[in-house]
Short mmCIF file of C-alpha atoms and ligand atoms in Angstrom, two decimals:
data_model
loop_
_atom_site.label_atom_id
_atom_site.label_comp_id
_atom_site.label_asym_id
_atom_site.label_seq_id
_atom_site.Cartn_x
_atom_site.Cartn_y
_atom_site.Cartn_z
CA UNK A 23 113.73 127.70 119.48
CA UNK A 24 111.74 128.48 116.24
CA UNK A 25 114.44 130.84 115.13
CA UNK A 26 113.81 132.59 111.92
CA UNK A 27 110.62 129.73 111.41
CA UNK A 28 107.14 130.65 112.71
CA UNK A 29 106.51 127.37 113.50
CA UNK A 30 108.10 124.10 114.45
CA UNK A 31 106.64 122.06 111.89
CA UNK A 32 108.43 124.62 109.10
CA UNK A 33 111.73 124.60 110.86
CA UNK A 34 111.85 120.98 110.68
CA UNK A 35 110.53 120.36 107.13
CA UNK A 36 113.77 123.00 106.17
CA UNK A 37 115.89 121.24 108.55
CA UNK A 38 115.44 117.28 106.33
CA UNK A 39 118.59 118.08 104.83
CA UNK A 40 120.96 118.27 107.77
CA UNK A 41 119.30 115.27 109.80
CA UNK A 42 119.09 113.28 106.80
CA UNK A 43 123.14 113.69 106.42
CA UNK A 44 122.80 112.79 109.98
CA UNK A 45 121.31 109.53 109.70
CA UNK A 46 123.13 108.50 106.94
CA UNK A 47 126.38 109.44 108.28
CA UNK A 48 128.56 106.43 108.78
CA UNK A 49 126.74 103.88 107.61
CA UNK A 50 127.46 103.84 103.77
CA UNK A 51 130.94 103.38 102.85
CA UNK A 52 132.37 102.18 99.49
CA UNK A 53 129.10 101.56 98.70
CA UNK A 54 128.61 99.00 101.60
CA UNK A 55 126.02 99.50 104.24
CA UNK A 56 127.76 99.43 107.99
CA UNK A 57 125.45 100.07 110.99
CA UNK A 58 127.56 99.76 114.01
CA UNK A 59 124.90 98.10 115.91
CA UNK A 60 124.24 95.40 113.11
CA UNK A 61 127.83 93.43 112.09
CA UNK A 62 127.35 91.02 108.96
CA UNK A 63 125.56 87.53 110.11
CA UNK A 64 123.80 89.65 113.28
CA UNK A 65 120.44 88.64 111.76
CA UNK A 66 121.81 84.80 110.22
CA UNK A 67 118.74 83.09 112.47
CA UNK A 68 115.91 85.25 111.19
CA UNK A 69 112.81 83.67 109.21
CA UNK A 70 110.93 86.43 109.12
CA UNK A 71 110.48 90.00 110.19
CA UNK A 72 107.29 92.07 111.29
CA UNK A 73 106.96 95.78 111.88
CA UNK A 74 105.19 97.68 114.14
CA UNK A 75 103.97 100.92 114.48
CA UNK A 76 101.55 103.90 114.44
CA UNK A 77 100.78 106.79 112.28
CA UNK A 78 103.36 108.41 110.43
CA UNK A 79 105.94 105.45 111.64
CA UNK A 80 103.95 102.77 110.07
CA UNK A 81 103.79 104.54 106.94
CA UNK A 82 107.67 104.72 107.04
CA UNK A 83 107.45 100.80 108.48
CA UNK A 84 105.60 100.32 104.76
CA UNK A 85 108.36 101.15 103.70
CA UNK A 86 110.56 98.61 105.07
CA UNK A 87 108.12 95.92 104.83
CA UNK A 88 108.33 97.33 100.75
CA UNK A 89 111.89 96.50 100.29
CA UNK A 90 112.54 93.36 102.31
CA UNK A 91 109.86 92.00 100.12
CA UNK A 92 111.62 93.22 97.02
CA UNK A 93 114.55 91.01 98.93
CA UNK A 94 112.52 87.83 99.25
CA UNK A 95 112.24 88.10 102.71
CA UNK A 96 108.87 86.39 104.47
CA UNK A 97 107.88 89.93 106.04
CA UNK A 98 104.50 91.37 107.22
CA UNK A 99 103.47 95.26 108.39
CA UNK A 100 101.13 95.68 111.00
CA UNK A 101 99.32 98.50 113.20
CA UNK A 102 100.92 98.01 116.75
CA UNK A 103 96.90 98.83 118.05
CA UNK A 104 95.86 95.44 116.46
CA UNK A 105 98.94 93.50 116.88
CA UNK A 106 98.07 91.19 119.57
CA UNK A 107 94.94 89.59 117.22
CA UNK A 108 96.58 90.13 113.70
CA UNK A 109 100.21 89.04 114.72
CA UNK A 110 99.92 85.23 113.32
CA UNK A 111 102.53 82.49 114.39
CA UNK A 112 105.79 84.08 116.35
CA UNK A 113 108.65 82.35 117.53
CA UNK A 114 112.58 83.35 118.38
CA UNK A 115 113.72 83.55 114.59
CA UNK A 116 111.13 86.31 114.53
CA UNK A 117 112.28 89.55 113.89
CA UNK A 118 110.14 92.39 115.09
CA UNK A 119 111.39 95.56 114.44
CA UNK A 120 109.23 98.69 116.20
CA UNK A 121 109.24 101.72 114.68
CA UNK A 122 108.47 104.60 116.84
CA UNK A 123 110.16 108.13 116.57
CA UNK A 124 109.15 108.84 120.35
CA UNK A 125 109.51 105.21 121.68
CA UNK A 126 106.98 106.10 123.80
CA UNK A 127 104.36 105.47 122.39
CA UNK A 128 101.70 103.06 124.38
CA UNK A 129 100.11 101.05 121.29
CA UNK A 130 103.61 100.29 120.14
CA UNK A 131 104.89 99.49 123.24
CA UNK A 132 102.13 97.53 124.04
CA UNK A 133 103.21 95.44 120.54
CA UNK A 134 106.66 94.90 122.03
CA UNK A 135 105.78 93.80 124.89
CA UNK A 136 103.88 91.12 123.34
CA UNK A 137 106.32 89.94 120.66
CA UNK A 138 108.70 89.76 123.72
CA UNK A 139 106.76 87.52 125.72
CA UNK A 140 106.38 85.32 122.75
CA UNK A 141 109.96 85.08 122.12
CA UNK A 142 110.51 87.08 119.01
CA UNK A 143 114.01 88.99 118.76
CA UNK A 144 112.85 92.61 118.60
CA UNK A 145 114.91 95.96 117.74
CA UNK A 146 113.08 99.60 118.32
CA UNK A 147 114.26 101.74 115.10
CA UNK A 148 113.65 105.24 117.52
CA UNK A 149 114.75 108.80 117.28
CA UNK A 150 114.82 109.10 121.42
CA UNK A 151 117.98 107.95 123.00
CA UNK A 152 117.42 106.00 126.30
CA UNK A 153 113.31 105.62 125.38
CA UNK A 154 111.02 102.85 126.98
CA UNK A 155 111.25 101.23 123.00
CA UNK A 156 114.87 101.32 123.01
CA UNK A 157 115.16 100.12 126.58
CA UNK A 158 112.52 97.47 126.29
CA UNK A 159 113.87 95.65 122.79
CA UNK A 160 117.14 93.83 121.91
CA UNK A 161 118.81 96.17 120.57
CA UNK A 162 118.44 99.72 118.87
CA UNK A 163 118.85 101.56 115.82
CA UNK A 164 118.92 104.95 116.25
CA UNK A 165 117.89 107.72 113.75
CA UNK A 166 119.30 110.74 114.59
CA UNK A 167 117.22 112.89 113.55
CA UNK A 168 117.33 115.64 116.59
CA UNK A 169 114.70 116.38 118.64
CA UNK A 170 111.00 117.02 116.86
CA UNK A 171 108.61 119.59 118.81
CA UNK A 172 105.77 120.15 116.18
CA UNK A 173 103.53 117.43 117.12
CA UNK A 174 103.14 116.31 112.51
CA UNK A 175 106.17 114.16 112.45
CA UNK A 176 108.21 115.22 109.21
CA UNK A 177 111.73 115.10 109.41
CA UNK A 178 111.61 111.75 111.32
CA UNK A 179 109.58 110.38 108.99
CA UNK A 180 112.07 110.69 106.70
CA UNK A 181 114.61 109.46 108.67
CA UNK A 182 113.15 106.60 109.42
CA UNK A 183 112.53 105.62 106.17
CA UNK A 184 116.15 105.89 105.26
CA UNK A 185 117.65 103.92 108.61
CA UNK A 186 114.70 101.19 107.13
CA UNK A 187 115.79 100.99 103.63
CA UNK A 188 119.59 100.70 105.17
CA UNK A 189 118.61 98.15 107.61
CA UNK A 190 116.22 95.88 105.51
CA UNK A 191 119.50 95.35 103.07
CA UNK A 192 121.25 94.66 105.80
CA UNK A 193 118.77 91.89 107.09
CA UNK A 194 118.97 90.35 103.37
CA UNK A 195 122.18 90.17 103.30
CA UNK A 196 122.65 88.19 105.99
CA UNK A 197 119.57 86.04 105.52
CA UNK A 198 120.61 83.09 103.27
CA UNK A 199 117.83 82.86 100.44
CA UNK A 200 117.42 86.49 100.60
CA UNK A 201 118.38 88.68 97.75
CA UNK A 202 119.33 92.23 98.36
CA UNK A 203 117.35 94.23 95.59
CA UNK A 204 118.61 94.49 92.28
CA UNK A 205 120.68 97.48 92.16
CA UNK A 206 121.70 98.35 95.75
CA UNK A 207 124.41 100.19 94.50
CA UNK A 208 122.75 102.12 92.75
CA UNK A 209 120.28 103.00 95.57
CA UNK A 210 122.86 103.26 97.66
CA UNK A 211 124.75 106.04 95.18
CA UNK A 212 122.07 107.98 95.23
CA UNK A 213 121.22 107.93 99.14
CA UNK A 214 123.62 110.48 99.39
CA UNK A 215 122.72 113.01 96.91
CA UNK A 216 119.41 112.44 98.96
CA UNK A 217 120.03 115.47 101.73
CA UNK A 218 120.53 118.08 98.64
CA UNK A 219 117.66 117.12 96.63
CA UNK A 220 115.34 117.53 99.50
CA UNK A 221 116.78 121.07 100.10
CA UNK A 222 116.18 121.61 96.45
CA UNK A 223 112.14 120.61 96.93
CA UNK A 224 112.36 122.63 99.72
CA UNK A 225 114.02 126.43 98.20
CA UNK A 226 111.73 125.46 94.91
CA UNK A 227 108.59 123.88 95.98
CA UNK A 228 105.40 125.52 94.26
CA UNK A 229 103.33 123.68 97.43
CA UNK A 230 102.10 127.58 98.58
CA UNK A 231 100.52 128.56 95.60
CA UNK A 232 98.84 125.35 95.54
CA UNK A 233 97.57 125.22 98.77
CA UNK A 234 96.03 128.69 98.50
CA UNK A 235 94.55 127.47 94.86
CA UNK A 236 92.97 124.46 96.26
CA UNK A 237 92.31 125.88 99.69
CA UNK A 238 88.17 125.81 99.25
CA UNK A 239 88.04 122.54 98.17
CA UNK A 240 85.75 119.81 99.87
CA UNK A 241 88.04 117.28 100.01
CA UNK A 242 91.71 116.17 99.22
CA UNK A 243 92.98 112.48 97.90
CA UNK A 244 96.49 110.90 97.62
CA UNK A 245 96.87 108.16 95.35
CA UNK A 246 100.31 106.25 94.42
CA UNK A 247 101.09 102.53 94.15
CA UNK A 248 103.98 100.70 96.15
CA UNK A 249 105.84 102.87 97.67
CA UNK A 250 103.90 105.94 96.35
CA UNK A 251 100.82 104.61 98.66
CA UNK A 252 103.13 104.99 101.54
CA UNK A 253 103.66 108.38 100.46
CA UNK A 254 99.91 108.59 99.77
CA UNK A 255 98.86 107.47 103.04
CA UNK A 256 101.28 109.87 105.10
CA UNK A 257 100.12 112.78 102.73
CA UNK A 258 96.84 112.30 103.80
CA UNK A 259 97.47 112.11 107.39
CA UNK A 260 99.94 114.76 107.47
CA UNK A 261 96.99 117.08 105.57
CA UNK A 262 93.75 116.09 107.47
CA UNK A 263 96.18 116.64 111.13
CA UNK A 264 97.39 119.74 111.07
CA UNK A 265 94.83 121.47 107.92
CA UNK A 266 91.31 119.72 110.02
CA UNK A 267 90.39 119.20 106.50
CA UNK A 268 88.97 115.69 104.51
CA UNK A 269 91.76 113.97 103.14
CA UNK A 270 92.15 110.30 102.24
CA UNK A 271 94.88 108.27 100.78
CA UNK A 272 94.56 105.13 98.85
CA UNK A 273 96.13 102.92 96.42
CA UNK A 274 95.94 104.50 92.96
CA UNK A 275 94.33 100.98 91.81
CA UNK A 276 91.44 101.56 94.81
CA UNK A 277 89.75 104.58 93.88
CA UNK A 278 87.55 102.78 91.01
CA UNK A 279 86.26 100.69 93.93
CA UNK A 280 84.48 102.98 95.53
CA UNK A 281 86.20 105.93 96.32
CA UNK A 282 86.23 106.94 93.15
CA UNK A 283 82.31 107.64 93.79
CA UNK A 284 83.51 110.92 96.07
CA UNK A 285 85.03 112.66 93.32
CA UNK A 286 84.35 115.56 91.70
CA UNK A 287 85.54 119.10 90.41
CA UNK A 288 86.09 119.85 94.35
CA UNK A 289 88.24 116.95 95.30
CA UNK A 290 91.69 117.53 94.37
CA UNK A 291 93.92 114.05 93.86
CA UNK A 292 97.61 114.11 94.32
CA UNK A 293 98.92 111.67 92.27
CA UNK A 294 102.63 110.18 93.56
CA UNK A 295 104.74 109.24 90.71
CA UNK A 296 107.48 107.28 92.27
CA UNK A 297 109.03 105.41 89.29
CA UNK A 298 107.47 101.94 90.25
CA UNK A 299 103.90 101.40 88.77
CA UNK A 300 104.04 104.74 87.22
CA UNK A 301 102.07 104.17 84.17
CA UNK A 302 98.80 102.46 86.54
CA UNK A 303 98.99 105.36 88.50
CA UNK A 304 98.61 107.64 85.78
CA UNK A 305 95.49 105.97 84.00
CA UNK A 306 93.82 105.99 87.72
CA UNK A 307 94.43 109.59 87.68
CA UNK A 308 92.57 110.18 84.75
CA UNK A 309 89.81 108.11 85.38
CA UNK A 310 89.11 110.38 88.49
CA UNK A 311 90.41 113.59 86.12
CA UNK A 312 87.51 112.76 83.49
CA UNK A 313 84.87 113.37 86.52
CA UNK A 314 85.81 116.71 87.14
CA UNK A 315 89.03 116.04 89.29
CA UNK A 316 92.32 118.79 89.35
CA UNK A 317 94.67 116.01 89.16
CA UNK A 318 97.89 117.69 90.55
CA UNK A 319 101.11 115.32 89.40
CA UNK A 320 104.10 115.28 92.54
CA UNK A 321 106.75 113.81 89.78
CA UNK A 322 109.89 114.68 87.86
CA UNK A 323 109.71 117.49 86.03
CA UNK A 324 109.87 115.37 82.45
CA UNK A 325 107.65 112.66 83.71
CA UNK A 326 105.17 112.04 81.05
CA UNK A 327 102.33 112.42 83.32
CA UNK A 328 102.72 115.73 84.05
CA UNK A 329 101.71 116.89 80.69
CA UNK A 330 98.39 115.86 81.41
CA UNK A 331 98.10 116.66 85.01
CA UNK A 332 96.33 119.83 86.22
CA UNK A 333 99.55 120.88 88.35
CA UNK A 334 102.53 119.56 89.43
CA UNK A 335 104.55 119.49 92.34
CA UNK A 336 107.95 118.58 90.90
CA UNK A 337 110.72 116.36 92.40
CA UNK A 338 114.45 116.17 91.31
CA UNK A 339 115.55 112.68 89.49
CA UNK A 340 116.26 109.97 92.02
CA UNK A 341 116.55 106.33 92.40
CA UNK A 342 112.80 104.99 92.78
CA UNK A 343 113.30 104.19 96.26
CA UNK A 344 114.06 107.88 97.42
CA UNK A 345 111.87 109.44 94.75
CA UNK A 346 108.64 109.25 97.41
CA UNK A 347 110.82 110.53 100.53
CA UNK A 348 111.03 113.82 98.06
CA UNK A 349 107.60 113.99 96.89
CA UNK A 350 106.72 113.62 100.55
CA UNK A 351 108.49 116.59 101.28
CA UNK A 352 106.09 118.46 98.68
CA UNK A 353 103.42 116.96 100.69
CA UNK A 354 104.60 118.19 103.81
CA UNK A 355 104.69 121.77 102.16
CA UNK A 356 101.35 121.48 100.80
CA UNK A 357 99.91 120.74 104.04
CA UNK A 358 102.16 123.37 105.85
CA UNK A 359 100.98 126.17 103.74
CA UNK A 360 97.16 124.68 103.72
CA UNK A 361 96.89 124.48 107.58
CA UNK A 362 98.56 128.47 107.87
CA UNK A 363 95.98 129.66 104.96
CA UNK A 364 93.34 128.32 106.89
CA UNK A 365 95.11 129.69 110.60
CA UNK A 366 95.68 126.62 112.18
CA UNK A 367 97.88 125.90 115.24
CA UNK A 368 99.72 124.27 113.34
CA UNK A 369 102.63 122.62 116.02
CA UNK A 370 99.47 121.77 118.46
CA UNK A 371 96.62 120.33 116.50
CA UNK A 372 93.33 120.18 118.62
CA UNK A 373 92.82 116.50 120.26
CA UNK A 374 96.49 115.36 119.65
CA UNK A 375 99.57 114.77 121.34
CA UNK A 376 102.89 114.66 120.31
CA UNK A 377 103.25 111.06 121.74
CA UNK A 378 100.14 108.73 122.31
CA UNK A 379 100.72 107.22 126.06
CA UNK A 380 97.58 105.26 126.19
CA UNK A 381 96.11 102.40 124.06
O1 M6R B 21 106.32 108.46 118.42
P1 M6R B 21 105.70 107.54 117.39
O2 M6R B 21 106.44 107.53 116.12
O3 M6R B 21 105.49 106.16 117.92
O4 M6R B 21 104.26 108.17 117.10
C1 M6R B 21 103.35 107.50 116.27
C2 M6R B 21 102.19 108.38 115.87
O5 M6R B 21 101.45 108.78 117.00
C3 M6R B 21 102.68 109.65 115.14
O6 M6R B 21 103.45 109.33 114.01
C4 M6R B 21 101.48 110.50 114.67
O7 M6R B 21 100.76 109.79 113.70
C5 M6R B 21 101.98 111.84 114.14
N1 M6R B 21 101.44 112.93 114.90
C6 M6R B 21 101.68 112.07 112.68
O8 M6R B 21 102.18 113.29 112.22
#
């Protein structure tokens, strides 16, 4: 049940740092990645990998597809519903890795299906044990997250995103001209400080007053760059699914090419300071803050761009790579508390489902 929550969706943005310790349980010791399902050399034969996926998965799937190019690995991102025209040349040192929290979902299965029948390895990374993904790939990384009612996928997002960034290194390791990215260790020292920063965001997180500040506005943009615009992207979605409101992410660099003609003292833009591209992301945010924008900063609390921000949303001191999966937990907040201002049904958003069965 909801239990003290009065709503799914809540319960399970509070619940990130339990089935984040979950998912990382296991499979980082002595600062070595182990999945039990991968040994070293399981991926020796792969050329190149492409993900699949839909919604809030293919955001996290940007996120793979992020760090195995930061590896040198030949790797590609693609929404399962166009896969069968924008897949390109396949063959069996393919890896295609589906990312799907249900594993049911039709457009994704639909992708596997076809990478299968063009002899691609493929491996469903899936939160549903025994799901047609997991039974119809090669093999399957699981991301034990617990079950996830409210139909806004939150905590699996973030799940996923951290069984990703474990099993890209573990693809460039074994791949021979791959490089694992600069300081793993590092990343991987932090990963586990990961479940009590999010419960920080979560006991501290201004996202209410916010929400009820910029309730009236006419529309809302994310911006970030690299792995912020994966963050930027899933704000957006998360916000316009369960709030019914306007809301738009894009690539911090974008918004001068066209975008940026929406703007105005009534569109708020959340800018995602993730530690990579920080300093382009902050002139973009004052180009739309010098036509009228509240430019609300989701950063450290010292970042220099928060001085000049609006707002902030703050987010404890990580390594860049985790730094989004917090200010995405802001996100999740602000769009929480925007879609109960406004009354929403928040777990059952009108026209969705909590898994897509049909292309
Ligand atoms: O079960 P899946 O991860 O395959 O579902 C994919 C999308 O339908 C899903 O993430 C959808 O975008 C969410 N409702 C977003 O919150």
């Amino acid at each position: 049940g909801k239990g003290e929550y009065d709503h799914y969706m809540r319960k399970e943005i509070h619940s990130q740092p339990t089935s984040l310790a979950n998912t990382i349980e296991g499979r980082v010791t002595d600062g070595e990645i182990e999945l039990a399902e991968f040994p070293a050399g399981t991926f020796a034969d792969v050329d190149d990998v492409q993900f699949v996926a839909c919604g809030t998965s293919y955001h996290a799937a940007m996120y793979g597809e992020w760090l195995l190019r930061e590896a040198d690995v030949r790797t590609a991102v693609h929404r399962a519903s166009e896969y069968e025209s924008s897949a390109g040349p396949i063959d069996e040192r393919t890896l295609v890795v589906a990312v799907t929290q249900s594993g049911e979902t039709a457009d994704t299965l639909a992708a596997v299906r076809s990478a299968n029948a063009r002899g691609a390895r493929t491996v469903a990374v899936t939160n549903v044990v025994g799901s047609t993904a997991a039974r119809e790939t090669d093999d399957a990384l699981y991301i034990r997250a617990g079950p996830e009612i409210g139909v806004a996928a939150t905590k699996t997002f973030s799940s996923q995103s951290v069984t990703l960034a474990l099993l890209t290194q573990r693809i460039a390791a074994d791949i021979p001209d791959a490089q694992p990215i600069d300081d793993l260790d590092a990343m991987l020292e932090t990963l586990s400080d990961l479940p009590e920063q999010v419960e920080t965001v979560v006991e501290t997180s201004r996202a209410a007053d916010l929400a009820e500040r910029y309730l009236e506005s006419r529309a809302f943009f994310f911006i970030g760059r690299g792995l912020g615009h994966a963050v930027a992207l899933e704000g957006a979605l998360k916000f316009k699914e369960i709030t019914y409101e306007h809301a738009e992410g894009f690539t911090a660099g974008e918004l001068k090419h066209g975008p940026l003609a929406l703007v105005t003292e009534a569109t708020p833009v959340f800018s995602v300071f993730t530690g990579g591209g920080d300093e382009a992301v902050q002139t973009n945010a004052t180009e739309a803050q010098s036509r009228g924008a509240p430019i609300v900063t989701v950063a450290p609390e010292d970042h220099p761009a928060v001085e000049s921000g609006d707002a902030h949303l703050s987010i404890p001191d990580t390594h860049p790579v985790w730094a989004g999966l917090l200010a995405n937990v802001q996100l999740q907040l602000l769009s929480y508390h925007a879609a109960n201002e406004l009354g929403r049904p928040i777990d059952k958003p009108r026209n969705l489902a909590k898994s897509v069965t049909v292309e």
